[in-house]
PDB file of C-alpha atoms in Angstrom:
ATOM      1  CA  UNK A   1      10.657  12.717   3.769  1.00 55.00           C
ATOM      2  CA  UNK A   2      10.533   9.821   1.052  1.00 73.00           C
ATOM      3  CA  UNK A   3       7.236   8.841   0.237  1.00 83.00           C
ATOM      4  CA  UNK A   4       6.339   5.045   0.541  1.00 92.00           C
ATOM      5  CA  UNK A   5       6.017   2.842  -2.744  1.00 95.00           C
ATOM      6  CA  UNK A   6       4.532   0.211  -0.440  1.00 97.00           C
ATOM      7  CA  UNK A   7       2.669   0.891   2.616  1.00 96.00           C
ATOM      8  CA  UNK A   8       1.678  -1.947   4.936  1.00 97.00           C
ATOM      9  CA  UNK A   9       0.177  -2.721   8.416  1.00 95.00           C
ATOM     10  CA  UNK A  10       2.021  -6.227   8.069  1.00 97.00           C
ATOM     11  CA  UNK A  11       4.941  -7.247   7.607  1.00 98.00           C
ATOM     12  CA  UNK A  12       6.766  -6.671   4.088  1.00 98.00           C
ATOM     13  CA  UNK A  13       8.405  -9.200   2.739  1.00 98.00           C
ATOM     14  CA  UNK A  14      11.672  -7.980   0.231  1.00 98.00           C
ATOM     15  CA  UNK A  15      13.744 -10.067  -2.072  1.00 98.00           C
ATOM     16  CA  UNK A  16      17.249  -9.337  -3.362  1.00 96.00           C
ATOM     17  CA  UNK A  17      19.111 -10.683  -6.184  1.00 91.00           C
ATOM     18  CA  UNK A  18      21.465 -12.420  -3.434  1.00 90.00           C
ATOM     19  CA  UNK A  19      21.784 -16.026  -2.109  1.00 92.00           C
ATOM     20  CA  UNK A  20      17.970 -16.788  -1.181  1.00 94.00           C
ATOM     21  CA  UNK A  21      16.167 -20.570  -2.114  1.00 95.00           C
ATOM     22  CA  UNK A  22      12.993 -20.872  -2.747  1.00 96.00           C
ATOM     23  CA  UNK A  23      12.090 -21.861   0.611  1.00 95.00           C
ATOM     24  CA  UNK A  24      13.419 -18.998   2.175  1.00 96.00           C
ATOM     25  CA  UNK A  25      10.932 -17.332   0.323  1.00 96.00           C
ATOM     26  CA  UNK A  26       8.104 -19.697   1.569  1.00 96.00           C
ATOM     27  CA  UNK A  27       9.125 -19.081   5.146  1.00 97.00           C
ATOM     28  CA  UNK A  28       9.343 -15.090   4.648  1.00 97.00           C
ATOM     29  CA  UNK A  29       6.280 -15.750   2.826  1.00 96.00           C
ATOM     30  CA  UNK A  30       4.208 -16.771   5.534  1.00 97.00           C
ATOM     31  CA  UNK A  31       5.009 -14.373   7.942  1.00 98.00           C
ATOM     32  CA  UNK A  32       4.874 -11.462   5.331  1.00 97.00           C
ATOM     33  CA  UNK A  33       2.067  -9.388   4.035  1.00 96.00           C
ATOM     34  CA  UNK A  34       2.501  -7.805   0.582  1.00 97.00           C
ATOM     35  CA  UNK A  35       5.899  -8.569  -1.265  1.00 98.00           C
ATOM     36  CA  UNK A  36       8.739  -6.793  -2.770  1.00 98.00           C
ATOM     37  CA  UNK A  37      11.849  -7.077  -4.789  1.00 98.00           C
ATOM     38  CA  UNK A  38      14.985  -4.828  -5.368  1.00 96.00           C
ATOM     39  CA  UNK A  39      15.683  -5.144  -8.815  1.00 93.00           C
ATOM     40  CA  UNK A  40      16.892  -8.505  -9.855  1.00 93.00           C
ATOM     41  CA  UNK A  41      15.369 -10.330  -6.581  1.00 95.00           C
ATOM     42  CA  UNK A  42      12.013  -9.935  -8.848  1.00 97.00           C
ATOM     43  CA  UNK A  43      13.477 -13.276 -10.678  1.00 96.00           C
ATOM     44  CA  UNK A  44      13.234 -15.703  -7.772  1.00 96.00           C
ATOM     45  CA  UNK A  45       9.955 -13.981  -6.513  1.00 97.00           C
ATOM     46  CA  UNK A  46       8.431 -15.084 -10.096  1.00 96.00           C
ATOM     47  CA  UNK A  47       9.680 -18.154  -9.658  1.00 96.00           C
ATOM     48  CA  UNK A  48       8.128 -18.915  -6.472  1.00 96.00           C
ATOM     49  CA  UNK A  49       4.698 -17.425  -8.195  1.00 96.00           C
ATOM     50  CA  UNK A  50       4.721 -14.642  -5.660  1.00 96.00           C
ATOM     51  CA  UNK A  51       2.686 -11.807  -6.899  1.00 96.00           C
ATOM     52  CA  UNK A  52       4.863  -8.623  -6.515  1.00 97.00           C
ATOM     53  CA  UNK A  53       3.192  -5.387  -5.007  1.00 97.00           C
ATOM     54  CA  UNK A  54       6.296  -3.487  -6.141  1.00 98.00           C
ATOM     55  CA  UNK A  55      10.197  -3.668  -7.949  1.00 97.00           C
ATOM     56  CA  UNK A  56      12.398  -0.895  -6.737  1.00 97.00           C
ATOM     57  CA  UNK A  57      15.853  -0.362  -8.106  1.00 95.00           C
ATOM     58  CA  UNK A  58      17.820   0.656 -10.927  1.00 92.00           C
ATOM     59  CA  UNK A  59      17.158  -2.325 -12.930  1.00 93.00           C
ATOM     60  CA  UNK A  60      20.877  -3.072 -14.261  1.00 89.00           C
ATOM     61  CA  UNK A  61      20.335  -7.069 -13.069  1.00 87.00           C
ATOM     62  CA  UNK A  62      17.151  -7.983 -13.638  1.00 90.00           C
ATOM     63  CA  UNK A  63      16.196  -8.696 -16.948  1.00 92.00           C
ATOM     64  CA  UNK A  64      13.217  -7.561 -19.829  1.00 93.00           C
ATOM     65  CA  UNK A  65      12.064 -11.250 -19.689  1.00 95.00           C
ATOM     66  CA  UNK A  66      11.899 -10.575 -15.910  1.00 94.00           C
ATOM     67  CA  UNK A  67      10.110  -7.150 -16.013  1.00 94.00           C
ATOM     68  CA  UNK A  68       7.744  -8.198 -18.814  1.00 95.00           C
ATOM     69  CA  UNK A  69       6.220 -10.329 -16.080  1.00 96.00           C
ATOM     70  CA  UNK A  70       5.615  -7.623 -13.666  1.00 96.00           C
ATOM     71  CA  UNK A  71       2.700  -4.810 -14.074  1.00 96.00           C
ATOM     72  CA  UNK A  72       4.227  -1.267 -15.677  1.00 96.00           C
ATOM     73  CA  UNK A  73       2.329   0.386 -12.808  1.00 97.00           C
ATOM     74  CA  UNK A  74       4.552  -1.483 -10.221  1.00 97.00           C
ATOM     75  CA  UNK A  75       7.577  -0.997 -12.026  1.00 97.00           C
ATOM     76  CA  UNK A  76       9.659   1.982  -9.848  1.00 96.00           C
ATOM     77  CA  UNK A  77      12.804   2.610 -11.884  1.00 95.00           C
ATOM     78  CA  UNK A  78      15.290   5.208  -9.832  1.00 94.00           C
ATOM     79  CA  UNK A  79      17.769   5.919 -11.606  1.00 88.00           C
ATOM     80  CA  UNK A  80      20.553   7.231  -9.111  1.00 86.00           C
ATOM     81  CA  UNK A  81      23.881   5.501  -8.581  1.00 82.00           C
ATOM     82  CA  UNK A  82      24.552   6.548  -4.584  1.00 88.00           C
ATOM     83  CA  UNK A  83      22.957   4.190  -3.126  1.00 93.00           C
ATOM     84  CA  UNK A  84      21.978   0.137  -3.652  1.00 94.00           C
ATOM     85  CA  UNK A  85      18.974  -1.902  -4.464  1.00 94.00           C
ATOM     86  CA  UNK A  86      18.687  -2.672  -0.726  1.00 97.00           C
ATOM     87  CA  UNK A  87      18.605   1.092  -0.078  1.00 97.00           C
ATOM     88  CA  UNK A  88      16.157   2.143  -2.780  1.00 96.00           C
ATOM     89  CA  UNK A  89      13.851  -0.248  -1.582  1.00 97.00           C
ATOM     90  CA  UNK A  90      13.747   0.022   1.768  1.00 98.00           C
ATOM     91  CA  UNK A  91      13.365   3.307   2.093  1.00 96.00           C
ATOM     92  CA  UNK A  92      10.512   3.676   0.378  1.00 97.00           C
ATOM     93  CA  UNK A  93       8.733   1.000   2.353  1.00 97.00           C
ATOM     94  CA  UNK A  94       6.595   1.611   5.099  1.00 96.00           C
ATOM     95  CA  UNK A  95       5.639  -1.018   7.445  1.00 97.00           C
ATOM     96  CA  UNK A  96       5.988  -2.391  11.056  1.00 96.00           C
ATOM     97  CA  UNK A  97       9.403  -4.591   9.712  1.00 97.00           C
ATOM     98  CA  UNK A  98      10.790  -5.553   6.655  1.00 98.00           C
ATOM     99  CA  UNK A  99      11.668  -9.278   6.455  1.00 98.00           C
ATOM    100  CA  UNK A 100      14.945  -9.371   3.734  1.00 98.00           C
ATOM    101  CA  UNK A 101      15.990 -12.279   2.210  1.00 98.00           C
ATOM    102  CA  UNK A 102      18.703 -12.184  -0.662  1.00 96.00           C
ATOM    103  CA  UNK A 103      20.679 -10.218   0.603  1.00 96.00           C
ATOM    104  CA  UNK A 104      22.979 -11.936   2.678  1.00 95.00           C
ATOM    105  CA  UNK A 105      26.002 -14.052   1.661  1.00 86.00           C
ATOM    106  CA  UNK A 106      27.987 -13.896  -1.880  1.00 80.00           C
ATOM    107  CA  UNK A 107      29.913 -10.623  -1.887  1.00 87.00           C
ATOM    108  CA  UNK A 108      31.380  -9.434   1.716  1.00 93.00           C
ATOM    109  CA  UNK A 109      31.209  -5.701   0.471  1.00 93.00           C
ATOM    110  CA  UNK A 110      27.562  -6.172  -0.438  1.00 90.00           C
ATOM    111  CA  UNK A 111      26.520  -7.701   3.008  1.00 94.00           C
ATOM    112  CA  UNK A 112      29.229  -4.745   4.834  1.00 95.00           C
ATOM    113  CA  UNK A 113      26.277  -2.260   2.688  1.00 95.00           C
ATOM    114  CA  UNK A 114      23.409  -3.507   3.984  1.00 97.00           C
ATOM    115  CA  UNK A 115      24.487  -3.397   7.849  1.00 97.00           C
ATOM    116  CA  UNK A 116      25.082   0.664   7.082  1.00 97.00           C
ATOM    117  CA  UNK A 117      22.095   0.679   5.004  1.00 97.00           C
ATOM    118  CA  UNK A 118      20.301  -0.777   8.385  1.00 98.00           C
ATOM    119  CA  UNK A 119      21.507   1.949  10.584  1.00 97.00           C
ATOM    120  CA  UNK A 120      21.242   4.736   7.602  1.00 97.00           C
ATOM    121  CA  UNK A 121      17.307   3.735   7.879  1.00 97.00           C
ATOM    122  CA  UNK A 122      17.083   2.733  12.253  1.00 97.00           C
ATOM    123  CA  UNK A 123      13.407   4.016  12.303  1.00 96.00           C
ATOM    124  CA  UNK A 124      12.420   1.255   9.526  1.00 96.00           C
ATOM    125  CA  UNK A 125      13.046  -2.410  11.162  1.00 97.00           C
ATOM    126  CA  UNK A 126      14.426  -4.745   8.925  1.00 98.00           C
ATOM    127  CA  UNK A 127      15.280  -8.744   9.482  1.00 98.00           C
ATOM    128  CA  UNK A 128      17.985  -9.621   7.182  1.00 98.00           C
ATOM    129  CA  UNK A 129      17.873 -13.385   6.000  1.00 97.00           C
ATOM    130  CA  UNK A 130      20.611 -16.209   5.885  1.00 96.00           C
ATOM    131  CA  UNK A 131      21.235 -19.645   5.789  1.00 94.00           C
ATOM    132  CA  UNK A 132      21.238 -19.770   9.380  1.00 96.00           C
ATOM    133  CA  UNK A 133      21.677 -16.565  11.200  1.00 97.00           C
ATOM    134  CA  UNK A 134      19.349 -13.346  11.031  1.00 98.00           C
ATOM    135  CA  UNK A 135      20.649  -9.803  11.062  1.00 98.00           C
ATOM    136  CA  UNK A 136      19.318  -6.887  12.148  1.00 98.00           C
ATOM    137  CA  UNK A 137      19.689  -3.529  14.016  1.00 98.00           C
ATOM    138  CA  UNK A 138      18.657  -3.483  17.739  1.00 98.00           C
ATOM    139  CA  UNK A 139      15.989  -1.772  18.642  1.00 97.00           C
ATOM    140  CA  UNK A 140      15.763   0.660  21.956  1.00 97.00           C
ATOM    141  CA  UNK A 141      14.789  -2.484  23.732  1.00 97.00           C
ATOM    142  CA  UNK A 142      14.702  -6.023  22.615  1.00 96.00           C
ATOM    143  CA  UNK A 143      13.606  -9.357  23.844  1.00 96.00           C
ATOM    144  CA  UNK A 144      14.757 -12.087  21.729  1.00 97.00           C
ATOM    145  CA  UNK A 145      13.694 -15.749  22.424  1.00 97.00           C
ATOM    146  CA  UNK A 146      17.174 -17.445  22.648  1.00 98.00           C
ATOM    147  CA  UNK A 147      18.059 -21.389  24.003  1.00 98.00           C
ATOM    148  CA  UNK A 148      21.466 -21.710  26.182  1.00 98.00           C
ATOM    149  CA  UNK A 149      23.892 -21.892  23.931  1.00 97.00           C
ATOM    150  CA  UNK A 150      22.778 -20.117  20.961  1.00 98.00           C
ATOM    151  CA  UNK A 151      25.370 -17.650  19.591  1.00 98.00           C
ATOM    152  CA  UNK A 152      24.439 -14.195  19.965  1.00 98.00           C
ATOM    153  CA  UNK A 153      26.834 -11.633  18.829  1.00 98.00           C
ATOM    154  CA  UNK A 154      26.757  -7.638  18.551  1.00 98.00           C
ATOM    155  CA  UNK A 155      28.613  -5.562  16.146  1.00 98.00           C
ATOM    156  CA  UNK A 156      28.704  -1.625  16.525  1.00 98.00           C
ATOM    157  CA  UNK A 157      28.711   0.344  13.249  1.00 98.00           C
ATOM    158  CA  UNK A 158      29.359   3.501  16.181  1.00 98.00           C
ATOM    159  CA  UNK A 159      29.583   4.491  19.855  1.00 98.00           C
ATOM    160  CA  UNK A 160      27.270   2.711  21.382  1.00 98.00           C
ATOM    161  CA  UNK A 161      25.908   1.622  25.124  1.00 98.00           C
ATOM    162  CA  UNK A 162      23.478  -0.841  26.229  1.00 98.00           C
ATOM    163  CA  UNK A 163      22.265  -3.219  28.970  1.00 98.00           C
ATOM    164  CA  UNK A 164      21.801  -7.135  28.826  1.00 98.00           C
ATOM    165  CA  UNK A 165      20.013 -10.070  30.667  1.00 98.00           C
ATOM    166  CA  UNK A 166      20.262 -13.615  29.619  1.00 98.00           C
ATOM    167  CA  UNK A 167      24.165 -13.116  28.141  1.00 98.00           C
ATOM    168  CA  UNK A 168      26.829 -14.922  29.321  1.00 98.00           C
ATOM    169  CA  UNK A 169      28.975 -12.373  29.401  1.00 98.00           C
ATOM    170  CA  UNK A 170      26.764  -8.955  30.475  1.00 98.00           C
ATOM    171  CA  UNK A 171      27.080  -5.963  28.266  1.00 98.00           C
ATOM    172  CA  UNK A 172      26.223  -3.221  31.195  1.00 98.00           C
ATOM    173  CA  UNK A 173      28.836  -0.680  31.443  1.00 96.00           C
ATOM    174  CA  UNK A 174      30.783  -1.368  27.734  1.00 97.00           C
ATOM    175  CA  UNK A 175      31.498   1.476  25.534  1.00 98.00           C
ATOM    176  CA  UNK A 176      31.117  -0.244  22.068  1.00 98.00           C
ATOM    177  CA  UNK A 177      32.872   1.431  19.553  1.00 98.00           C
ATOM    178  CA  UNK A 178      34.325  -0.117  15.595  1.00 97.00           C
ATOM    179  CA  UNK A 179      37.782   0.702  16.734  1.00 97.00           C
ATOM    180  CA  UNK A 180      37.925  -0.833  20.017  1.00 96.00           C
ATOM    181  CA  UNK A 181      35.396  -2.836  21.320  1.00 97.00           C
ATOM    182  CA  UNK A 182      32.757  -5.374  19.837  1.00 97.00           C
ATOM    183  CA  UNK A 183      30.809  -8.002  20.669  1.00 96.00           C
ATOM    184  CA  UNK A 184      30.732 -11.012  18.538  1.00 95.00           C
ATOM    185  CA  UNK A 185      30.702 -14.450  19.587  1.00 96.00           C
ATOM    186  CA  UNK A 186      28.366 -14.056  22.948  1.00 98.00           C
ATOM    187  CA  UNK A 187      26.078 -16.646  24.028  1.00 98.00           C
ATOM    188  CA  UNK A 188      22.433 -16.893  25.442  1.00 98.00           C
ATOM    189  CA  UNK A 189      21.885 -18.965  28.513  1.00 98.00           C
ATOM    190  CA  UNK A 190      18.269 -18.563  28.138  1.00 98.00           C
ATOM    191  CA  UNK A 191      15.786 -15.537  26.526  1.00 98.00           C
ATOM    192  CA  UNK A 192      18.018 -12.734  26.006  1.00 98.00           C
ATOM    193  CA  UNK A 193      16.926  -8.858  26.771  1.00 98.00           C
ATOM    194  CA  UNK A 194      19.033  -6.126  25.102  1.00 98.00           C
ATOM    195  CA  UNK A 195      18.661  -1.980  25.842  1.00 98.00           C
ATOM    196  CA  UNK A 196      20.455   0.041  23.421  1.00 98.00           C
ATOM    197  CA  UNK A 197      21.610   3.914  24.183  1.00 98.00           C
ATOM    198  CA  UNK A 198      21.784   4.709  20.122  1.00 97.00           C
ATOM    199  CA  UNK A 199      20.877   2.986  17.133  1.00 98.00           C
ATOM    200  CA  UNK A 200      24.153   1.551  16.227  1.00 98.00           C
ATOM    201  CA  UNK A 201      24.197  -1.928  17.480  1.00 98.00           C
ATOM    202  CA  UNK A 202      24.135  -5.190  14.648  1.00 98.00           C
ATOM    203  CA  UNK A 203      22.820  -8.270  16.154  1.00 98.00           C
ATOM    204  CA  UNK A 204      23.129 -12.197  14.875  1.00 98.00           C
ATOM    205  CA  UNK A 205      21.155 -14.324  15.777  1.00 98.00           C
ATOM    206  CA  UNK A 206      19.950 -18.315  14.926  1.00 98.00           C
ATOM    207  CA  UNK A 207      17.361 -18.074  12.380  1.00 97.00           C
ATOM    208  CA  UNK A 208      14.979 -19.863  14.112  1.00 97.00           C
ATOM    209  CA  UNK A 209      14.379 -16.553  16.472  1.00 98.00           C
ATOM    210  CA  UNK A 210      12.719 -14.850  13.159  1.00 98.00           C
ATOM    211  CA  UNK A 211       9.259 -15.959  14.143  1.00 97.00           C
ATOM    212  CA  UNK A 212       9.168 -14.568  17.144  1.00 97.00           C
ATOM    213  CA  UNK A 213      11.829 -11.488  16.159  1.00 97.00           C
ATOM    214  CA  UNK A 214       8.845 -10.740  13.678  1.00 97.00           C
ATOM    215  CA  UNK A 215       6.179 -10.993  15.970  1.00 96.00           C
ATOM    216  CA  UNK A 216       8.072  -8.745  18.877  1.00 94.00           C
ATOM    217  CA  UNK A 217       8.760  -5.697  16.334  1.00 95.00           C
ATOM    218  CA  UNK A 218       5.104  -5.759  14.933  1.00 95.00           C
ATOM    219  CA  UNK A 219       3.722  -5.265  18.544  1.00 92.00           C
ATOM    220  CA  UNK A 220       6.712  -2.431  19.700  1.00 89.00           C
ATOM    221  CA  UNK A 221       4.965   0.273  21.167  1.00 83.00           C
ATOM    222  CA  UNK A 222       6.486   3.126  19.386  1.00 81.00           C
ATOM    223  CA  UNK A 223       9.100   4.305  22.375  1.00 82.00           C
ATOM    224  CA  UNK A 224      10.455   0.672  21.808  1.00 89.00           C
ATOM    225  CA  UNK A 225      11.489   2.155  18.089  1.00 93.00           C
ATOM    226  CA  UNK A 226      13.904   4.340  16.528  1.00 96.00           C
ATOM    227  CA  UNK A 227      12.730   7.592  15.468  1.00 94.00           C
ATOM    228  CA  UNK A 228      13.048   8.520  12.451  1.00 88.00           C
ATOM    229  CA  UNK A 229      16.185  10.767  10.656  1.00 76.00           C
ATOM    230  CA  UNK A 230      15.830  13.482   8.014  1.00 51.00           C
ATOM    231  CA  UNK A 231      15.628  11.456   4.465  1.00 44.00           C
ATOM    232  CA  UNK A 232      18.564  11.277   2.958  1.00 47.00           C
ATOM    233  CA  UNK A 233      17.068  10.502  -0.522  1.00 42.00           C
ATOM    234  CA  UNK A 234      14.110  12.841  -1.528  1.00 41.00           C
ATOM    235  CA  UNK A 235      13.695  12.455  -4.989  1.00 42.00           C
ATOM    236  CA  UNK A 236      10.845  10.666  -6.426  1.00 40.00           C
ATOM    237  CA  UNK A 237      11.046   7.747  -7.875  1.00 41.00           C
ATOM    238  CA  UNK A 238      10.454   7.546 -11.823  1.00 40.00           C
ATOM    239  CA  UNK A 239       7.743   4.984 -13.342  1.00 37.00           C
TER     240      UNK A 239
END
């Protein structure tokens, strides 16, 4: 297994070198214990004053002037070129749910890496940021705290099965799949429930649901969470 960088009983709070102001990182922030960046999401961190626990990444876009600002001893420099930012960091974070902002919007084939990199890593929740949708991978079972209307959609990254309450139009008795059938453009008519069979299932959702999204994945008992897959990436990382 990879060891954590950054352990936590709160929530961890990551920033990417993506589209992110600075007060998306007041309102990750505030519901966010220590804080992290992948690579060059250290620069708007520094801006905002935040004091960094850790950097994780390769470091090919963040720069010295950056780095000078940020203790050696939380500097974790790994070098390998299979995997992104968003990966390296992640994975060596261990906490009830990572809240990710940066990392979302810009480059499509950036955004199309974090969704796998979501899946790659189902046993560590993570709340991907934008300008007005969240992102994340659904849980066994989910509650989310919808309003009629709200868009929900789901996008499989595999085969996948599940149960709904609160859609209007039900998801009991779909076989998801890529290829053949998704579920984008749904709406809530009220507080939405969602059972997944496999951990394969990309929800959006309004932002305004990442309160209580937070909240809800900090208190999952532990058969309401993914378990975890052999690590892909074992090597430690180098100082």
């Amino acid at each position: 297994m990879t060891s954590p960088i950054v352990y936590s009983s709160d929530p961890v709070a990551l920033f990417g070198g993506g589209e992110a102001t600075l007060a998306d990182v007041a309102e990750v922030q505030a519901l966010a214990g220590p804080c992290v960046a992948a690579d060059g999401g250290a620069q708007i961190a520094l801006e905002a004053g935040i004091d960094l626990a850790a950097v994780i990444g390769d470091f090919d876009s963040v720069t010295p002037d950056i780095m000078r600002q940020v203790p050696a001893d939380r500097q974790y420099h790994i070098a390998e070129q299979n995997s992104t930012d968003f990966d390296k960091a992640l994975r060596h974070i261990s906490a009830p749910v990572v809240l990710a902002a940066g990392f979302l919007g810009g480059r499509v084939d950036h955004q199309l890496a974090c969704f796998s990199v979501l899946v790659r890593y189902a046993d560590r929740p993570c709340i991907l940021i934008g300008r007005e949708e969240i992102v994340f991978l659904c849980p066994p079972r989910l509650a989310l705290a919808t309003r009629p209307g709200d868009v929900v959609s789901l996008y499989p990254l595999a085969a996948v099965e599940g149960t709904s309450t609160g859609l209007r139009w039900p998801i009991d008795g779909l076989a998801f799949h890529p290829m053949s059938a998704i579920g984008t453009s749904n709406a809530a008519e009220g507080a939405v429930t969602l059972t997944m069979s496999d951990p394969a299932m990309i929800v959006i959702a309004p932002r305004r649901c990442l309160p209580t999204l937070t909240q809800a994945l900090v208190q999952a008992s532990q058969d309401a969470r993914w378990p975890a897959r052999a690590a892909q990436y074992t090597a430690p990382p180098q100082s």
